Amino acid sequence: MNFVDTLMTVKLTLDSGAVPLIVGETGIGKTALIKKLCSDLNYNFITIEGSLLKEGEIGGLPVVEDYSETINGKTVIRKRTVYAVHHKLKKIEDFLSEDKSKKVLLFIDEINRCEHAVQQELMNIILNREINGYILPDSTVIVAAMNPSNKYDNYLENQYQITEMDPAQENRFVWINMESNAENWIQWGTEQNERHIQNIHSDILQFISMFPQYLNRTDSNESTRATPRSWERVSKAYTAYENNKAAYTENILFNVIKGNIGSEIAQEFVNFTHERPEFIFDARDILVQNNISDRLLNALRHETHEKLFLFTINCLNLIEKEEENDELINRFAKLLQYYPSDLKLAIMKKIKTYNQKHIYDKFINNKDFVDAFFKIYI
């Protein structure tokens, strides 16, 4: 399922009191999804990387402490073994000491990329909510994630080095299969992070909107493959290059991009930045026009869904920023009538869930918007 559906499925699973297990290829955005979930729900976020743990580490190292007890009226000093608390688990207590009303989400990633003994320790935390005397606070929720095993029909070609869980362990989770989706990724890319910077550079969003097949190339034979995560690194490198072109040649930029997504797609992206194909869907320019030109009408009917989707997100962001937005809504509703029916319906649903309620209320009271909806079924 795509990013948005996965996010909502994880939410419902947590509400039911179960533990979700997100299964997906490397780099498709599992961690980004959990960070967004924590942002949406106002949870504190802690992650444990299973692949980085050694046996006994998460349970804490054993130490000896003195204790006293009274036997036959005499105080006797004895010794016992206790376990230090791992710093990640200690961080849960630190968060709760700051604000007891704010829940903590413990994200256990790569649960099948660790040694078997480590996996058993992590399973003890997940299933029993305790390890070596440390008990997880009730206000802590757990989400696990892993790469898919090639023992499952949909992933027969995968070559991950993993530690399999037995059927009894597998049955303890709610399995949620996540796949990359260009439209969802583009929407996320247009949003701003905690530093008020757009998640993904606009040039990269435009490139992926034109070539959505390049977002996640699991079929590539190159040692370096394009994934949503590697595109995020490309975005940061590309931004750094643009901010300091005097210090780096374009060949250096190409080397960095190639090291993230492979030489074939890297060359295509660099060519794209050179040619700068006219990006006709500029939200602000189009929404101030009174008429729909023949050129725009033709583009609306023949462009890729991903490119139209990027334009739509930019339009909706613009509408939300403008206080006097009634005319912008009118013009966008007129444009929406010319979208492909399947994309039109998806966008209408997204307006209901993605935008503020007062924006959606204006849309459903707009005649062109309502007409566009009914034309889907004619």
PDB file of N, CA and C in Angstrom, residues 73-115:
ATOM      1  N   GLY A  73      17.409 -11.387  63.101  1.00  0.00           N
ATOM      2  CA  GLY A  73      17.684 -10.162  63.840  1.00  0.00           C
ATOM      3  C   GLY A  73      18.987  -9.488  63.476  1.00  0.00           C
ATOM      4  N   LYS A  74      19.714 -10.045  62.536  1.00  0.00           N
ATOM      5  CA  LYS A  74      20.979  -9.453  62.130  1.00  0.00           C
ATOM      6  C   LYS A  74      20.883  -8.942  60.690  1.00  0.00           C
ATOM      7  N   THR A  75      21.531  -7.790  60.441  1.00  0.00           N
ATOM      8  CA  THR A  75      21.572  -7.225  59.096  1.00  0.00           C
ATOM      9  C   THR A  75      22.710  -7.865  58.312  1.00  0.00           C
ATOM     10  N   VAL A  76      22.361  -8.442  57.186  1.00  0.00           N
ATOM     11  CA  VAL A  76      23.346  -9.136  56.357  1.00  0.00           C
ATOM     12  C   VAL A  76      23.455  -8.417  55.014  1.00  0.00           C
ATOM     13  N   ILE A  77      24.681  -8.137  54.594  1.00  0.00           N
ATOM     14  CA  ILE A  77      24.927  -7.517  53.290  1.00  0.00           C
ATOM     15  C   ILE A  77      25.135  -8.608  52.253  1.00  0.00           C
ATOM     16  N   ARG A  78      24.319  -8.560  51.224  1.00  0.00           N
ATOM     17  CA  ARG A  78      24.438  -9.536  50.143  1.00  0.00           C
ATOM     18  C   ARG A  78      24.666  -8.819  48.815  1.00  0.00           C
ATOM     19  N   LYS A  79      24.932  -9.585  47.808  1.00  0.00           N
ATOM     20  CA  LYS A  79      25.137  -9.020  46.468  1.00  0.00           C
ATOM     21  C   LYS A  79      24.151  -9.657  45.488  1.00  0.00           C
ATOM     22  N   ARG A  80      23.761  -8.867  44.485  1.00  0.00           N
ATOM     23  CA  ARG A  80      22.861  -9.383  43.460  1.00  0.00           C
ATOM     24  C   ARG A  80      23.208  -8.758  42.115  1.00  0.00           C
ATOM     25  N   THR A  81      22.827  -9.456  41.085  1.00  0.00           N
ATOM     26  CA  THR A  81      23.083  -8.968  39.729  1.00  0.00           C
ATOM     27  C   THR A  81      21.874  -8.187  39.227  1.00  0.00           C
ATOM     28  N   VAL A  82      22.127  -6.980  38.762  1.00  0.00           N
ATOM     29  CA  VAL A  82      21.085  -6.172  38.123  1.00  0.00           C
ATOM     30  C   VAL A  82      21.614  -5.744  36.758  1.00  0.00           C
ATOM     31  N   TYR A  83      20.730  -5.188  35.944  1.00  0.00           N
ATOM     32  CA  TYR A  83      21.120  -4.821  34.585  1.00  0.00           C
ATOM     33  C   TYR A  83      20.969  -3.318  34.373  1.00  0.00           C
ATOM     34  N   ALA A  84      21.997  -2.744  33.778  1.00  0.00           N
ATOM     35  CA  ALA A  84      21.923  -1.322  33.439  1.00  0.00           C
ATOM     36  C   ALA A  84      20.859  -1.122  32.361  1.00  0.00           C
ATOM     37  N   VAL A  85      20.241   0.051  32.356  1.00  0.00           N
ATOM     38  CA  VAL A  85      19.206   0.355  31.368  1.00  0.00           C
ATOM     39  C   VAL A  85      19.862   0.931  30.116  1.00  0.00           C
ATOM     40  N   HIS A  86      19.544   0.368  28.958  1.00  0.00           N
ATOM     41  CA  HIS A  86      20.078   0.871  27.691  1.00  0.00           C
ATOM     42  C   HIS A  86      19.676   2.330  27.509  1.00  0.00           C
ATOM     43  N   HIS A  87      20.580   3.117  26.895  1.00  0.00           N
ATOM     44  CA  HIS A  87      20.343   4.560  26.814  1.00  0.00           C
ATOM     45  C   HIS A  87      19.091   4.905  26.013  1.00  0.00           C
ATOM     46  N   LYS A  88      18.709   4.050  25.063  1.00  0.00           N
ATOM     47  CA  LYS A  88      17.479   4.316  24.307  1.00  0.00           C
ATOM     48  C   LYS A  88      16.248   4.159  25.201  1.00  0.00           C
ATOM     49  N   LEU A  89      16.266   3.147  26.064  1.00  0.00           N
ATOM     50  CA  LEU A  89      15.148   2.943  26.984  1.00  0.00           C
ATOM     51  C   LEU A  89      15.142   4.017  28.069  1.00  0.00           C
ATOM     52  N   LYS A  90      16.328   4.450  28.477  1.00  0.00           N
ATOM     53  CA  LYS A  90      16.410   5.540  29.454  1.00  0.00           C
ATOM     54  C   LYS A  90      15.820   6.819  28.880  1.00  0.00           C
ATOM     55  N   LYS A  91      15.952   6.989  27.565  1.00  0.00           N
ATOM     56  CA  LYS A  91      15.419   8.189  26.921  1.00  0.00           C
ATOM     57  C   LYS A  91      13.896   8.238  27.022  1.00  0.00           C
ATOM     58  N   ILE A  92      13.251   7.071  27.039  1.00  0.00           N
ATOM     59  CA  ILE A  92      11.796   7.039  27.229  1.00  0.00           C
ATOM     60  C   ILE A  92      11.437   7.681  28.557  1.00  0.00           C
ATOM     61  N   GLU A  93      12.153   7.291  29.608  1.00  0.00           N
ATOM     62  CA  GLU A  93      11.894   7.856  30.934  1.00  0.00           C
ATOM     63  C   GLU A  93      12.172   9.353  30.957  1.00  0.00           C
ATOM     64  N   ASP A  94      13.215   9.768  30.232  1.00  0.00           N
ATOM     65  CA  ASP A  94      13.542  11.201  30.188  1.00  0.00           C
ATOM     66  C   ASP A  94      12.404  11.995  29.553  1.00  0.00           C
ATOM     67  N   PHE A  95      11.865  11.475  28.451  1.00  0.00           N
ATOM     68  CA  PHE A  95      10.743  12.159  27.794  1.00  0.00           C
ATOM     69  C   PHE A  95       9.539  12.258  28.730  1.00  0.00           C
ATOM     70  N   LEU A  96       9.228  11.161  29.409  1.00  0.00           N
ATOM     71  CA  LEU A  96       8.048  11.137  30.270  1.00  0.00           C
ATOM     72  C   LEU A  96       8.227  12.002  31.510  1.00  0.00           C
ATOM     73  N   SER A  97       9.459  12.150  31.957  1.00  0.00           N
ATOM     74  CA  SER A  97       9.695  13.033  33.107  1.00  0.00           C
ATOM     75  C   SER A  97       9.484  14.493  32.728  1.00  0.00           C
ATOM     76  N   GLU A  98       9.690  14.801  31.437  1.00  0.00           N
ATOM     77  CA  GLU A  98       9.459  16.166  30.963  1.00  0.00           C
ATOM     78  C   GLU A  98       7.973  16.449  30.781  1.00  0.00           C
ATOM     79  N   ASP A  99       7.232  15.465  30.279  1.00  0.00           N
ATOM     80  CA  ASP A  99       5.800  15.655  30.026  1.00  0.00           C
ATOM     81  C   ASP A  99       5.118  14.285  30.055  1.00  0.00           C
ATOM     82  N   LYS A 100       4.472  13.963  31.158  1.00  0.00           N
ATOM     83  CA  LYS A 100       3.843  12.654  31.318  1.00  0.00           C
ATOM     84  C   LYS A 100       2.635  12.469  30.410  1.00  0.00           C
ATOM     85  N   SER A 101       2.058  13.576  29.939  1.00  0.00           N
ATOM     86  CA  SER A 101       0.862  13.476  29.099  1.00  0.00           C
ATOM     87  C   SER A 101       1.192  13.165  27.640  1.00  0.00           C
ATOM     88  N   LYS A 102       2.466  13.265  27.265  1.00  0.00           N
ATOM     89  CA  LYS A 102       2.873  13.077  25.879  1.00  0.00           C
ATOM     90  C   LYS A 102       3.405  11.663  25.686  1.00  0.00           C
ATOM     91  N   LYS A 103       2.776  10.896  24.792  1.00  0.00           N
ATOM     92  CA  LYS A 103       3.178   9.516  24.575  1.00  0.00           C
ATOM     93  C   LYS A 103       4.522   9.426  23.852  1.00  0.00           C
ATOM     94  N   VAL A 104       5.121   8.254  23.949  1.00  0.00           N
ATOM     95  CA  VAL A 104       6.391   7.971  23.281  1.00  0.00           C
ATOM     96  C   VAL A 104       6.169   6.835  22.294  1.00  0.00           C
ATOM     97  N   LEU A 105       6.663   7.005  21.070  1.00  0.00           N
ATOM     98  CA  LEU A 105       6.623   5.929  20.080  1.00  0.00           C
ATOM     99  C   LEU A 105       8.017   5.339  19.950  1.00  0.00           C
ATOM    100  N   LEU A 106       8.138   4.073  20.266  1.00  0.00           N
ATOM    101  CA  LEU A 106       9.400   3.351  20.130  1.00  0.00           C
ATOM    102  C   LEU A 106       9.376   2.601  18.802  1.00  0.00           C
ATOM    103  N   PHE A 107      10.242   3.021  17.886  1.00  0.00           N
ATOM    104  CA  PHE A 107      10.296   2.437  16.542  1.00  0.00           C
ATOM    105  C   PHE A 107      11.470   1.473  16.477  1.00  0.00           C
ATOM    106  N   ILE A 108      11.178   0.185  16.332  1.00  0.00           N
ATOM    107  CA  ILE A 108      12.214  -0.843  16.240  1.00  0.00           C
ATOM    108  C   ILE A 108      12.371  -1.210  14.774  1.00  0.00           C
ATOM    109  N   ASP A 109      13.440  -0.716  14.170  1.00  0.00           N
ATOM    110  CA  ASP A 109      13.659  -0.882  12.738  1.00  0.00           C
ATOM    111  C   ASP A 109      14.599  -2.052  12.477  1.00  0.00           C
ATOM    112  N   GLU A 110      14.456  -2.632  11.293  1.00  0.00           N
ATOM    113  CA  GLU A 110      15.312  -3.734  10.840  1.00  0.00           C
ATOM    114  C   GLU A 110      15.333  -4.872  11.852  1.00  0.00           C
ATOM    115  N   ILE A 111      14.148  -5.274  12.275  1.00  0.00           N
ATOM    116  CA  ILE A 111      14.056  -6.326  13.290  1.00  0.00           C
ATOM    117  C   ILE A 111      14.522  -7.673  12.754  1.00  0.00           C
ATOM    118  N   ASN A 112      14.586  -7.825  11.445  1.00  0.00           N
ATOM    119  CA  ASN A 112      15.069  -9.091  10.876  1.00  0.00           C
ATOM    120  C   ASN A 112      16.462  -8.964  10.267  1.00  0.00           C
ATOM    121  N   ARG A 113      17.176  -7.890  10.617  1.00  0.00           N
ATOM    122  CA  ARG A 113      18.549  -7.712  10.112  1.00  0.00           C
ATOM    123  C   ARG A 113      19.558  -7.812  11.254  1.00  0.00           C
ATOM    124  N   CYS A 114      19.197  -8.490  12.321  1.00  0.00           N
ATOM    125  CA  CYS A 114      20.079  -8.618  13.482  1.00  0.00           C
ATOM    126  C   CYS A 114      20.314 -10.103  13.781  1.00  0.00           C
ATOM    127  N   GLU A 115      21.218 -10.375  14.711  1.00  0.00           N
ATOM    128  CA  GLU A 115      21.470 -11.758  15.109  1.00  0.00           C
ATOM    129  C   GLU A 115      20.227 -12.343  15.781  1.00  0.00           C
TER     130      GLU A 115
END
